Short mmCIF file of C-alpha atoms in Angstrom, two decimals:
data_model
loop_
_atom_site.label_atom_id
_atom_site.label_comp_id
_atom_site.label_asym_id
_atom_site.label_seq_id
_atom_site.Cartn_x
_atom_site.Cartn_y
_atom_site.Cartn_z
CA UNK L 1 -8.35 8.54 -21.42
CA UNK L 2 -6.28 5.83 -23.06
CA UNK L 3 -6.85 2.16 -22.34
CA UNK L 4 -3.12 1.61 -21.87
CA UNK L 5 -2.97 3.78 -18.75
CA UNK L 6 -5.71 2.03 -16.82
CA UNK L 7 -4.72 -1.35 -18.19
CA UNK L 8 -1.32 -0.65 -16.66
CA UNK L 9 -3.03 0.09 -13.34
CA UNK L 10 -4.66 -3.33 -13.36
CA UNK L 11 -1.30 -4.90 -14.13
CA UNK L 12 0.30 -2.89 -11.31
CA UNK L 13 -2.28 -4.26 -8.87
CA UNK L 14 -1.45 -7.79 -10.00
CA UNK L 15 2.28 -7.10 -9.68
CA UNK L 16 1.87 -6.34 -5.97
CA UNK L 17 1.54 -10.10 -5.55
CA UNK L 18 5.14 -10.45 -6.66
CA UNK L 19 6.29 -7.99 -3.99
CA UNK L 20 4.34 -9.51 -1.11
CA UNK L 21 5.67 -12.07 1.34
CA UNK L 22 2.69 -13.09 3.45
CA UNK L 23 2.02 -15.86 5.90
CA UNK L 24 0.13 -18.89 4.53
CA UNK L 25 -2.95 -18.18 6.69
CA UNK L 26 -5.37 -15.28 6.69
CA UNK L 27 -4.25 -12.85 9.37
CA UNK L 28 -6.49 -9.79 9.02
CA UNK L 29 -4.98 -6.46 10.02
CA UNK L 30 -6.03 -2.81 9.68
CA UNK L 31 -3.80 -0.50 7.64
CA UNK L 32 -4.08 3.25 7.03
CA UNK L 33 -3.08 4.30 3.52
CA UNK L 34 -0.17 6.75 3.73
CA UNK L 35 -1.22 8.97 0.85
CA UNK L 36 -5.03 8.77 1.02
CA UNK L 37 -7.75 9.07 3.64
CA UNK L 38 -8.71 5.39 3.58
CA UNK L 39 -8.32 2.69 6.22
CA UNK L 40 -8.33 -0.89 4.91
CA UNK L 41 -8.30 -4.39 6.34
CA UNK L 42 -6.02 -6.93 4.64
CA UNK L 43 -5.44 -10.64 5.37
CA UNK L 44 -1.65 -10.41 4.99
CA UNK L 45 1.30 -8.02 5.32
CA UNK L 46 0.99 -5.49 2.47
CA UNK L 47 3.56 -4.02 0.12
CA UNK L 48 3.10 -0.78 -1.80
CA UNK L 49 4.07 0.70 -5.14
CA UNK L 50 3.43 3.98 -6.94
CA UNK L 51 3.95 4.78 -10.58
CA UNK L 52 2.79 7.27 -13.19
CA UNK L 53 -0.09 6.10 -15.37
CA UNK L 54 -1.35 7.84 -18.49
CA UNK L 55 -4.97 8.97 -18.21
CA UNK L 56 -5.71 10.65 -21.53
CA UNK L 57 -3.94 13.99 -21.67
CA UNK L 58 -2.88 13.74 -18.01
CA UNK L 59 -0.54 11.49 -16.12
CA UNK L 60 -1.68 10.47 -12.62
CA UNK L 61 0.29 8.86 -9.81
CA UNK L 62 -1.36 5.47 -9.21
CA UNK L 63 -0.67 4.05 -5.76
CA UNK L 64 -1.30 0.38 -4.94
CA UNK L 65 -1.19 -1.38 -1.59
CA UNK L 66 -1.68 -5.12 -1.59
CA UNK L 67 -0.53 -8.60 -0.77
CA UNK L 68 -0.90 -12.23 -1.74
CA UNK L 69 -2.05 -15.07 0.50
CA UNK L 70 -3.32 -18.58 -0.21
CA UNK L 71 -3.11 -18.01 -3.96
CA UNK L 72 -5.19 -14.81 -3.94
CA UNK L 73 -4.13 -11.20 -4.42
CA UNK L 74 -5.77 -8.43 -2.37
CA UNK L 75 -5.11 -4.87 -3.51
CA UNK L 76 -6.35 -1.29 -3.20
CA UNK L 77 -5.40 1.22 -5.91
CA UNK L 78 -6.08 4.94 -5.98
CA UNK L 79 -5.22 8.17 -7.73
CA UNK L 80 -6.35 11.78 -7.72
CA UNK L 81 -8.01 13.70 -10.54
CA UNK L 82 -8.00 17.49 -10.57
CA UNK L 83 -11.58 17.81 -11.85
CA UNK L 84 -14.37 16.12 -9.84
CA UNK L 85 -16.66 16.31 -12.90
CA UNK L 86 -14.57 13.53 -14.49
CA UNK L 87 -15.01 11.04 -11.63
CA UNK L 88 -17.97 9.08 -13.04
CA UNK L 89 -16.38 8.67 -16.46
CA UNK L 90 -13.01 7.69 -14.97
CA UNK L 91 -14.58 5.06 -12.68
CA UNK L 92 -16.49 3.50 -15.58
CA UNK L 93 -13.38 3.50 -17.72
CA UNK L 94 -11.34 1.94 -14.91
CA UNK L 95 -13.91 -0.85 -14.53
CA UNK L 96 -13.71 -1.62 -18.25
CA UNK L 97 -9.90 -1.59 -18.19
CA UNK L 98 -9.84 -4.12 -15.33
CA UNK L 99 -12.39 -6.38 -17.04
CA UNK L 100 -10.51 -6.21 -20.34
CA UNK L 101 -7.37 -7.62 -18.69
CA UNK L 102 -9.04 -11.05 -18.59
CA UNK L 103 -10.42 -12.91 -21.62
CA UNK L 104 -13.84 -14.53 -21.45
CA UNK L 105 -12.45 -17.78 -22.90
CA UNK L 106 -9.39 -19.16 -24.68
CA UNK L 107 -10.72 -18.50 -28.20
CA UNK L 108 -11.97 -14.99 -27.51
CA UNK L 109 -10.46 -11.59 -26.97
CA UNK L 110 -13.64 -10.34 -25.30
CA UNK L 111 -13.45 -9.02 -21.74
CA UNK L 112 -14.06 -11.01 -18.57
CA UNK L 113 -17.57 -12.22 -17.89
CA UNK L 114 -19.43 -10.28 -15.20
CA UNK L 115 -21.15 -12.66 -12.79
CA UNK L 116 -24.37 -11.96 -10.93
CA UNK L 117 -23.36 -12.56 -7.29
CA UNK L 118 -25.21 -11.63 -4.12
CA UNK L 119 -23.82 -8.37 -2.75
CA UNK L 120 -22.83 -6.99 -6.16
CA UNK L 121 -24.33 -3.74 -7.39
CA UNK L 122 -24.20 -0.14 -6.17
CA UNK L 123 -21.56 0.38 -3.47
CA UNK L 124 -21.21 3.85 -2.00
CA UNK L 125 -19.34 3.96 1.32
CA UNK L 126 -20.03 6.74 3.82
CA UNK L 127 -18.26 9.88 2.62
CA UNK L 128 -18.01 8.79 -1.04
CA UNK L 129 -19.63 10.39 -4.05
CA UNK L 130 -22.97 8.83 -4.96
CA UNK L 131 -22.17 7.90 -8.57
CA UNK L 132 -23.79 5.15 -10.69
CA UNK L 133 -20.25 3.86 -11.39
CA UNK L 134 -19.62 3.25 -7.66
CA UNK L 135 -20.14 -0.48 -7.87
CA UNK L 136 -19.17 -3.90 -6.63
CA UNK L 137 -18.67 -6.42 -9.45
CA UNK L 138 -17.69 -10.10 -9.48
CA UNK L 139 -16.09 -11.28 -12.71
CA UNK L 140 -14.18 -14.23 -14.16
CA UNK L 141 -12.03 -14.95 -17.14
CA UNK L 142 -8.70 -16.27 -18.31
CA UNK L 143 -5.37 -14.60 -17.63
CA UNK L 144 -2.86 -14.07 -20.43
CA UNK L 145 -1.32 -17.39 -19.29
CA UNK L 146 -4.68 -19.17 -19.76
CA UNK L 147 -5.39 -19.60 -16.04
CA UNK L 148 -8.94 -19.17 -14.73
CA UNK L 149 -9.20 -16.04 -12.54
CA UNK L 150 -12.15 -14.81 -10.50
CA UNK L 151 -12.18 -11.24 -9.29
CA UNK L 152 -14.24 -9.33 -6.74
CA UNK L 153 -13.82 -5.63 -7.39
CA UNK L 154 -15.30 -2.37 -6.30
CA UNK L 155 -14.82 1.21 -7.36
CA UNK L 156 -15.73 4.49 -5.67
CA UNK L 157 -14.65 8.14 -5.49
CA UNK L 158 -14.43 10.89 -2.91
CA UNK L 159 -13.95 14.64 -3.11
CA UNK L 160 -10.49 15.55 -1.85
CA UNK L 161 -9.62 19.23 -1.71
CA UNK L 162 -10.49 20.76 -5.08
CA UNK L 163 -10.14 17.39 -6.82
CA UNK L 164 -11.42 13.86 -6.44
CA UNK L 165 -9.67 10.63 -5.43
CA UNK L 166 -10.72 7.42 -7.16
CA UNK L 167 -10.38 4.03 -5.47
CA UNK L 168 -10.43 0.43 -6.66
CA UNK L 169 -10.28 -2.57 -4.32
CA UNK L 170 -9.96 -6.08 -5.73
CA UNK L 171 -9.37 -9.72 -4.91
CA UNK L 172 -8.00 -11.95 -7.67
CA UNK L 173 -8.09 -15.71 -7.08
CA UNK L 174 -8.70 -19.10 -8.64
CA UNK L 175 -12.31 -19.24 -7.45
CA UNK L 176 -15.03 -16.99 -6.09
CA UNK L 177 -14.42 -15.92 -2.48
CA UNK L 178 -17.59 -14.11 -1.37
CA UNK L 179 -16.87 -14.37 2.38
CA UNK L 180 -13.34 -13.00 1.96
CA UNK L 181 -14.64 -10.26 -0.35
CA UNK L 182 -17.25 -9.25 2.23
CA UNK L 183 -14.59 -9.09 4.94
CA UNK L 184 -12.14 -7.16 2.74
CA UNK L 185 -14.69 -4.66 1.44
CA UNK L 186 -16.33 -4.09 4.83
CA UNK L 187 -12.89 -3.07 6.16
CA UNK L 188 -12.64 -0.11 3.74
CA UNK L 189 -13.30 3.06 5.74
CA UNK L 190 -12.95 6.58 4.39
CA UNK L 191 -11.41 8.83 7.04
#
């Protein structure tokens, strides 16, 4: 897998914010993903995008559904791999790609700092593969524009046909939002 492919997926998730036109207040609603067996709850009217992303020798179709409200971006990304044996490695790689999009400080090129927040750790929803890389992580760092960003992310995978679908849900904002993250993540239901 090449870093550029998954780094592009993180950038695609952030770009959803540019597509979204949400109300200024949190207005939670349930949405069924069109191309995956996942129901999600979002605090604003979502927009979607799909694009090819390089994953090593393969190109996958990364789909993102998300929105922006009150200065925070909420997004769910997913793609399918043909070989379920690659799920754990791909999830770990995806986590590192997301963390590497933020710098730990202005003078450093190191990845975002992982925070130790209550609720973080293993996260395996009903119906998902029980992989060590199925995790909830809170992280913070600086964007390429030097703005402080805090993220609440989780990653998990599920067998789908003869392959596996990988998922990533994230909130990006100016500060930690544990209550919103709990609400967002608890609304993710595999169908």
